[in-house]
Short mmCIF file of C-alpha atoms in Angstrom, two decimals:
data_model
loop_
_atom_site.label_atom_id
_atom_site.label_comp_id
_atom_site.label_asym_id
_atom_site.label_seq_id
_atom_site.Cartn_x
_atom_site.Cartn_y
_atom_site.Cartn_z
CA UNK O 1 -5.38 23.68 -10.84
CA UNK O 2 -1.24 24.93 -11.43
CA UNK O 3 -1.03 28.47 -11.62
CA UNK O 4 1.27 29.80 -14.15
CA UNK O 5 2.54 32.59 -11.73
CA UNK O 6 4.81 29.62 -10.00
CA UNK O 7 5.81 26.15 -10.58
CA UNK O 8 3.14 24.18 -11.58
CA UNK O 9 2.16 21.62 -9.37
CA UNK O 10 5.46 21.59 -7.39
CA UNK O 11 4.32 20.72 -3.67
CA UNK O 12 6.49 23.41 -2.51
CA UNK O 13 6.09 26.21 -5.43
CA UNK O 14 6.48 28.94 -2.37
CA UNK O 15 9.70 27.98 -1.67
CA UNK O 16 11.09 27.19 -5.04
CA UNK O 17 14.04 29.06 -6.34
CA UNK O 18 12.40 28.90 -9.89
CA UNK O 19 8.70 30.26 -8.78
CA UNK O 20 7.96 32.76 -11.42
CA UNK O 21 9.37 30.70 -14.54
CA UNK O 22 7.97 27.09 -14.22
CA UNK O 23 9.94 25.57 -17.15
CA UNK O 24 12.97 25.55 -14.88
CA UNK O 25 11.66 24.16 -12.19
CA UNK O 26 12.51 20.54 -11.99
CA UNK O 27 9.30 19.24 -10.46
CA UNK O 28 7.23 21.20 -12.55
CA UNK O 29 3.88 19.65 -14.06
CA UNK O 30 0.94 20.59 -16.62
CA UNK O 31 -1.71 18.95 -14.50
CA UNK O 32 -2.07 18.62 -10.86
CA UNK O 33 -5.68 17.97 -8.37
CA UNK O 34 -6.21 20.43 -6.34
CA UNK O 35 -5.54 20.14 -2.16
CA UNK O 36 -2.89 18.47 -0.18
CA UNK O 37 -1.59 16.63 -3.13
CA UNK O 38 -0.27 20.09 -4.25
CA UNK O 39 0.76 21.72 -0.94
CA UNK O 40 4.10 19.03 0.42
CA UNK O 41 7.57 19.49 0.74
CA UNK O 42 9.24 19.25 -2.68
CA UNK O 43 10.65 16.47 -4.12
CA UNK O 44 13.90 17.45 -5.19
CA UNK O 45 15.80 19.41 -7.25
CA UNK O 46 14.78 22.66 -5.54
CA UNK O 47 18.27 23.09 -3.47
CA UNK O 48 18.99 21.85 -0.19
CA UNK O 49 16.58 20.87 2.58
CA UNK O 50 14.84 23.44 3.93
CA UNK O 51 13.57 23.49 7.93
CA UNK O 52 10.26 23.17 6.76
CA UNK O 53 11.38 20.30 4.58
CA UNK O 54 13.65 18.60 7.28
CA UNK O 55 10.21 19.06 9.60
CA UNK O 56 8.98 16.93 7.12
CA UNK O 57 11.43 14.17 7.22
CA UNK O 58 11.41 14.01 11.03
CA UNK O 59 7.26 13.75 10.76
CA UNK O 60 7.68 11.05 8.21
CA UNK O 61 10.12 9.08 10.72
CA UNK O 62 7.43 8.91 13.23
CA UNK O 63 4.85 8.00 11.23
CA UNK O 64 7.36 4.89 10.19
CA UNK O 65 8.08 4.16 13.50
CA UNK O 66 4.32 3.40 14.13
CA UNK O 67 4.44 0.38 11.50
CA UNK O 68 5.28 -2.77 12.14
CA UNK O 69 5.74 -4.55 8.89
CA UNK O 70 5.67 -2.49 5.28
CA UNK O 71 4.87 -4.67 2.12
CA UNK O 72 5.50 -2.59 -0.95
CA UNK O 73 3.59 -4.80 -3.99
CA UNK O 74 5.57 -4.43 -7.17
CA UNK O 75 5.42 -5.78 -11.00
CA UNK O 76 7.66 -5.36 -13.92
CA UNK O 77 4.69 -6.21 -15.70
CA UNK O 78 1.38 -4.38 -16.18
CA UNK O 79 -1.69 -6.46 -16.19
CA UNK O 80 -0.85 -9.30 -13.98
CA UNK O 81 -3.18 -8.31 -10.98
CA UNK O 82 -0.75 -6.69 -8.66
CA UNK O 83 -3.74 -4.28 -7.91
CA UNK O 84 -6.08 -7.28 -7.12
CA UNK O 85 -3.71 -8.72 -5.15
CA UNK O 86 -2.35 -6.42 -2.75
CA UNK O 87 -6.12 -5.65 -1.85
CA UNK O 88 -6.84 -8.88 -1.18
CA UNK O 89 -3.72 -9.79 0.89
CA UNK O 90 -4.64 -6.17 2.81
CA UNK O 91 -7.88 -7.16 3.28
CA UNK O 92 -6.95 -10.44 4.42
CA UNK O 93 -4.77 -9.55 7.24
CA UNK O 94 -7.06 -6.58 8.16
CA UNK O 95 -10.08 -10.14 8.39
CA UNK O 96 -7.14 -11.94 10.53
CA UNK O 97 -7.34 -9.23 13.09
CA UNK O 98 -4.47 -7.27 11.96
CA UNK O 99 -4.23 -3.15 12.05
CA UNK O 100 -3.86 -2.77 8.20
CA UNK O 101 -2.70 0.39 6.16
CA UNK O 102 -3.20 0.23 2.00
CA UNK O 103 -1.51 2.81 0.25
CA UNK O 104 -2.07 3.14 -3.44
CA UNK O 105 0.67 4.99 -5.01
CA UNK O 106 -0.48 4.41 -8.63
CA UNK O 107 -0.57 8.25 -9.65
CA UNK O 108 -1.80 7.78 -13.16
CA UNK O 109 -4.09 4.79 -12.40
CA UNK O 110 -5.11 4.53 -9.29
CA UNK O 111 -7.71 1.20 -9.06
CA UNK O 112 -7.58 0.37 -5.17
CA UNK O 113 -10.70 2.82 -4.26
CA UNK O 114 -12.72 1.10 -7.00
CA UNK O 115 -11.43 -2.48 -6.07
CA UNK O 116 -13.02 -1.85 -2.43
CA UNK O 117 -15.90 0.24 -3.42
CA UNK O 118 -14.45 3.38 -1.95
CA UNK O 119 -14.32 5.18 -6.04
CA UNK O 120 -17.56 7.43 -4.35
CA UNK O 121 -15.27 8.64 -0.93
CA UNK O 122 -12.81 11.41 -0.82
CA UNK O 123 -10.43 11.93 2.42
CA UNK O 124 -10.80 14.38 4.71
CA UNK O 125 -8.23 16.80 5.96
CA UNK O 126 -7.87 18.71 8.94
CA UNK O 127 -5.23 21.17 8.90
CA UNK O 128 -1.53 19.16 8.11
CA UNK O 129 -3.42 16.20 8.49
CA UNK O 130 -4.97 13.36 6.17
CA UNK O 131 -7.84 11.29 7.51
CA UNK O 132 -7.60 7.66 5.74
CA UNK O 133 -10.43 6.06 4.45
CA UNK O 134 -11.92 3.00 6.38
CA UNK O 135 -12.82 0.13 4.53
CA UNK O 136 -15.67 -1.32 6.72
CA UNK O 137 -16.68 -1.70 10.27
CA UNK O 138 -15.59 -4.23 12.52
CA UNK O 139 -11.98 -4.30 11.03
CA UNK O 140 -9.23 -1.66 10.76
CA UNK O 141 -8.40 -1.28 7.38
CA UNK O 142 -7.13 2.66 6.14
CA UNK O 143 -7.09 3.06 2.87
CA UNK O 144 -5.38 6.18 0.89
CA UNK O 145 -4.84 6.83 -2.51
CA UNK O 146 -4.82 9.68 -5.02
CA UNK O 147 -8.33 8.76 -5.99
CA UNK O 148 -9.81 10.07 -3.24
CA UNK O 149 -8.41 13.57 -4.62
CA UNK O 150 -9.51 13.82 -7.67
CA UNK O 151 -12.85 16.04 -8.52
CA UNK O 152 -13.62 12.85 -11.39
CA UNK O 153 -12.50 10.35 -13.06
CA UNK O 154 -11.85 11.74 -16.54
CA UNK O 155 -9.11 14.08 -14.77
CA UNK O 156 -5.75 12.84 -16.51
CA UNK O 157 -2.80 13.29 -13.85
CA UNK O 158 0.12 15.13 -15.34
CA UNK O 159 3.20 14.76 -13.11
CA UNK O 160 7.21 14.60 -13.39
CA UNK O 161 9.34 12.37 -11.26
CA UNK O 162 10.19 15.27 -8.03
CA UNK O 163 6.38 16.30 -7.77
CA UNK O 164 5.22 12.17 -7.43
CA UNK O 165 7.75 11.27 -4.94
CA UNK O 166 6.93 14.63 -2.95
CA UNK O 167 2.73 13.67 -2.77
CA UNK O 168 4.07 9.89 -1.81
CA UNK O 169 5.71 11.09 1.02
CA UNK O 170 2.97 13.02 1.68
CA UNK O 171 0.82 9.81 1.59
CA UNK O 172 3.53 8.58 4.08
CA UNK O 173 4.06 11.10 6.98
CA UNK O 174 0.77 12.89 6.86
CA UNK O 175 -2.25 10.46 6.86
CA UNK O 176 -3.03 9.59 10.06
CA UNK O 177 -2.36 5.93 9.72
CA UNK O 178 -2.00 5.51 13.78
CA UNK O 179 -0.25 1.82 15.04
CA UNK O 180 -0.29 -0.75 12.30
CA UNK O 181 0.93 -4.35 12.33
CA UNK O 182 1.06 -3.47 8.23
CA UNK O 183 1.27 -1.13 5.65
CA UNK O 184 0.65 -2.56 2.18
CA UNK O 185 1.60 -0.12 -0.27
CA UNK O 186 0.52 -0.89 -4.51
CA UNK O 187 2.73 0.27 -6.90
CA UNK O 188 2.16 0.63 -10.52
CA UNK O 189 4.14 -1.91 -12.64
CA UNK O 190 7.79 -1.19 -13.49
CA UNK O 191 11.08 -0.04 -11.70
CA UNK O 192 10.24 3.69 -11.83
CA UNK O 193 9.34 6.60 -10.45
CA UNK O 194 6.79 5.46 -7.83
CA UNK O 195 8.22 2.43 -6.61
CA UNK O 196 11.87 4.06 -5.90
CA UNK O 197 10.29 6.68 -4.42
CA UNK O 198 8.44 4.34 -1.86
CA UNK O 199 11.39 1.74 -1.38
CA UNK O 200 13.94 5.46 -0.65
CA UNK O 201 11.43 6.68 1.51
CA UNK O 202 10.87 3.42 3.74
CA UNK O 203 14.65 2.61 3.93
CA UNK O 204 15.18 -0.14 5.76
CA UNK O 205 11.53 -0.82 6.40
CA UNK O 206 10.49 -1.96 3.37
CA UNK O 207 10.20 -5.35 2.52
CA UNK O 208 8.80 -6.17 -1.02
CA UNK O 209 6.23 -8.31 -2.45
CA UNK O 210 6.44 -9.41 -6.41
CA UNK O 211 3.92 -10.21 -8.68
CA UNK O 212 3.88 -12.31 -11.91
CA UNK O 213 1.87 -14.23 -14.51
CA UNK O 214 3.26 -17.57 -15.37
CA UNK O 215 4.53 -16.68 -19.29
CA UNK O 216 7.59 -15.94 -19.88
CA UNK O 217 6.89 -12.28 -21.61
CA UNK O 218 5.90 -11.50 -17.98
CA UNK O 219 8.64 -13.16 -16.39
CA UNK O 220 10.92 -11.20 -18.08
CA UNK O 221 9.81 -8.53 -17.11
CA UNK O 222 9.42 -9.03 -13.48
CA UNK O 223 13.15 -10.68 -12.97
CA UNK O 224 13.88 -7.10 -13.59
CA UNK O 225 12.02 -6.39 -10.43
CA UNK O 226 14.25 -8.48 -8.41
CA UNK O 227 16.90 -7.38 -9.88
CA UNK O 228 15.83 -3.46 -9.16
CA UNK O 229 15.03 -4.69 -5.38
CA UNK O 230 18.64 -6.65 -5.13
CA UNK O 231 20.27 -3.13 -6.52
CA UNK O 232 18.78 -1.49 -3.78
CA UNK O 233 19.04 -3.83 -1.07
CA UNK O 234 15.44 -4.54 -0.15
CA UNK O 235 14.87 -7.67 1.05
CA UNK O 236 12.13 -9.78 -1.16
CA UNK O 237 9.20 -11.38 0.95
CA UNK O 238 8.57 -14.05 -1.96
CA UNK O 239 7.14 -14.28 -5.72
CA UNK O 240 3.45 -14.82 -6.16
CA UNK O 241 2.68 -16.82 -9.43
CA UNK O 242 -1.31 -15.03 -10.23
CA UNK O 243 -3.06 -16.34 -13.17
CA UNK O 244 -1.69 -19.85 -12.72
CA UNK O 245 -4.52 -21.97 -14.52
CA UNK O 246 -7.79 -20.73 -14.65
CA UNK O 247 -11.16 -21.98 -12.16
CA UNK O 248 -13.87 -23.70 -14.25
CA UNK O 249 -16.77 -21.69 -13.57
CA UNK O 250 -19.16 -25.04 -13.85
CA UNK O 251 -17.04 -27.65 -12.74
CA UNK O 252 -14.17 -25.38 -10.54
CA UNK O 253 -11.31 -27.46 -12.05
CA UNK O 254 -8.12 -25.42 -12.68
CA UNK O 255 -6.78 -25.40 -16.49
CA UNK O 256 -3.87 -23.83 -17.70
CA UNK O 257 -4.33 -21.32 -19.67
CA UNK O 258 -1.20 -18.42 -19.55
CA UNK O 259 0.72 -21.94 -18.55
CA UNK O 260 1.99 -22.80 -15.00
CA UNK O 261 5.07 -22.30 -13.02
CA UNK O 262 6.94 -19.83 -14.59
CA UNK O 263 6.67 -17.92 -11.27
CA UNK O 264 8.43 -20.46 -8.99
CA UNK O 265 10.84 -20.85 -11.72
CA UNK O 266 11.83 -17.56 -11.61
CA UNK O 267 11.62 -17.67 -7.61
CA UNK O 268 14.41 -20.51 -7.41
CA UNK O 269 16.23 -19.22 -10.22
CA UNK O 270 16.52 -15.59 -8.25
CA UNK O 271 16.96 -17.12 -4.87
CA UNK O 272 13.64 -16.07 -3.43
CA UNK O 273 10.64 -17.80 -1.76
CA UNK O 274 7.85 -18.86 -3.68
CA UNK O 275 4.11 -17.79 -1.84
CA UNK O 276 1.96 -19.27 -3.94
CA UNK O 277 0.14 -20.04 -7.01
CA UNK O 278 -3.10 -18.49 -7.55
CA UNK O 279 -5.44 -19.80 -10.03
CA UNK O 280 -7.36 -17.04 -12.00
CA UNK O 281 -11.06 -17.15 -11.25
CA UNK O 282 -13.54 -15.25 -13.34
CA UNK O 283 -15.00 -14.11 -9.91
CA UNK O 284 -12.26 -12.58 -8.83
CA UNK O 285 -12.88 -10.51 -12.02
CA UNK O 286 -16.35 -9.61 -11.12
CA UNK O 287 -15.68 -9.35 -7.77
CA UNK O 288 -13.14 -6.18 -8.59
CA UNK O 289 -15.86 -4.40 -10.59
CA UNK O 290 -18.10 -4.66 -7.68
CA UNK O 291 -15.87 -3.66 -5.47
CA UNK O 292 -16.48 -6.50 -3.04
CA UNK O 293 -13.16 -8.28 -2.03
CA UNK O 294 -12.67 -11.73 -3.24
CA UNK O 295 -11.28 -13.28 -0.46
CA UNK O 296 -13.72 -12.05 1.72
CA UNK O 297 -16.84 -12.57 -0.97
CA UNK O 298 -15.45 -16.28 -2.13
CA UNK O 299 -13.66 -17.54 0.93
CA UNK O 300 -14.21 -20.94 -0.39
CA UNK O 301 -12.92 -20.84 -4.01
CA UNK O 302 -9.59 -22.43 -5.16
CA UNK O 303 -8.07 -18.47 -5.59
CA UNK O 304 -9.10 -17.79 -1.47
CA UNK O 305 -7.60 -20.46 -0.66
CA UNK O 306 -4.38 -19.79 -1.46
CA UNK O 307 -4.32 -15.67 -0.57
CA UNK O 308 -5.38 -17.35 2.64
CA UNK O 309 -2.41 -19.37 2.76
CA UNK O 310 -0.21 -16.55 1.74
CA UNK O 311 -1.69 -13.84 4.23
CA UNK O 312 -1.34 -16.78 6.96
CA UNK O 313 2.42 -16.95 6.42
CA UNK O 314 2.37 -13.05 7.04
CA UNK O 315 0.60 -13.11 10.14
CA UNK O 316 3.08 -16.31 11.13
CA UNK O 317 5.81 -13.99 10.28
CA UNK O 318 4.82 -11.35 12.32
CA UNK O 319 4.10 -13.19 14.90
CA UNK O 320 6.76 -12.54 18.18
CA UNK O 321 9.22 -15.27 18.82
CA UNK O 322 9.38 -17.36 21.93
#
């Protein structure tokens, strides 16, 4: 845990110019796990770069240049399975043969361990470098999250803006992620801390992937995320409409139930592809409490289908020109 004799939870608390008296350090924070997560290069607001800190930058560029294609999932809106479905769409292209990354750069709620029944692993690290968690043989799928740091799950994470964007680059340009055709990174919901912090740190890489529920309440929210990505010049991959109707569980006809189409709506009216609507399924539900990945678990259900057809036009995307 922080120690009081220098700035709490600042990845870089040796080289602060306010070790000593935490309250002015700008990256300070009341709660941080223990391990790598509190030993990176600062976040900002320390001074200027540092070797040590441009070291870090130039190790962060070569991870980068290992990955193909970076998908950063993003929400204005909590609860409309952004979680769900950037683990699926991972999982998906990691099933089509793809060399998959999923980053989960929730700080405060980090679900992706649980969602593929990884909540019981922790990663290993050997000296400056993070070992990523594997989802399952016969597929390359690395997984890393915060999760894996924590000594439980009661353990509230207590950070400020500097000391989350100095762990997510971290995540970034020390976990040996190797060649990947993708890196799907899940960001909690909102244009905040976590997701500028990704989109800054990928530059031009990143490409971004938005989530909504069909209502407007949600919609709302979420043009906000396309109007945070068009601020900063990332390109949008497409709006996914989740939760369009809901899959009969006896006869597997879809009904509307949050309504349908507010997502495509919002895709033409913001000049952005539309992926897909995805029905929500009760399985999907259970399936993410088991840990066992829908698309993989329910391949045939109305929901599969369509991740299916949305992971396809990835791998179609990706795939090199004649």
């Amino acid at each position: 845990m922080s120690d009081s004799s220098s700035c709490q939870g600042c990845p870089s608390a040796a080289g602060c110019g306010s070790a000593g008296n935490p309250g002015d350090c700008p990256s300070s924070a009341s709660s941080a796990p223990s391990g790598p997560a509190a030993s990176s290069g600062c976040g900002g607001g320390c001074g200027g770069p540092t070797p040590e800190q441009q070291a870090d930058e130039a190790r962060l560029q070569t991870t980068l240049s290992h990955i193909r294609n970076t998908i950063v999932v993003m929400s204005g809106k909590g609860g409309v399975g952004k979680s769900s479905t950037a683990a699926n769409i991972a999982a998906g292209l990691a099933l089509a043969g793809k060399r998959v990354g999923l980053l989960d750069v929730d700080v405060h709620g980090p679900s992706i361990p649980r969602l593929l029944k990884l909540d019981a692993a922790h990663a290993d690290v050997d000296g400056d470098t993070i070992q990523p968690v594997q989802w399952r043989e016969g597929v390359t799928l690395s997984v890393m999250s915060l999760g894996f740091f924590l000594p439980d799950a009661r353990q509230a994470v207590i950070w400020r803006g500097p000391v989350k964007m100095g762990f997510i680059k971290q995540l970034l340009s020390d976990v040996a992620w190797g060649e990947l055709d993708f890196l799907v990174v899940d960001c909690p919901p909102g244009t905040g801390d976590e997701p500028l912090s990704v989109l800054q740190l990928l530059g031009d890489a990143a490409r971004a992937l938005i989530v909504t529920t069909p209502q407007a309440v949600a919609v709302d929210d979420v043009r906000r995320s396309l109007g945070f990505c068009e601020d900063l010049n990332v390109p949008v991959l497409g709006v996914i409409e989740n939760m369009s109707g809901i899959v009969c569980s006896k006869c597997g006809n879809v009904e509307s139930l949050f309504g349908q189409g507010g997502g495509e709506r919002l895709a033409k009216e913001m000049n952005v592809p539309f992926l897909g609507a995805v029905p929500l399924d009760p399985e999907i539900v259970r399936a993410g409490d088991e840990g066992n990945i829908y698309i993989a678990s329910h391949p045939d259900r109305p929901a599969a289908t369509v991740l299916r057809t949305i992971v396809d036009a990835l791998v179609e995307a990706d795939a090199p020109q004649a």
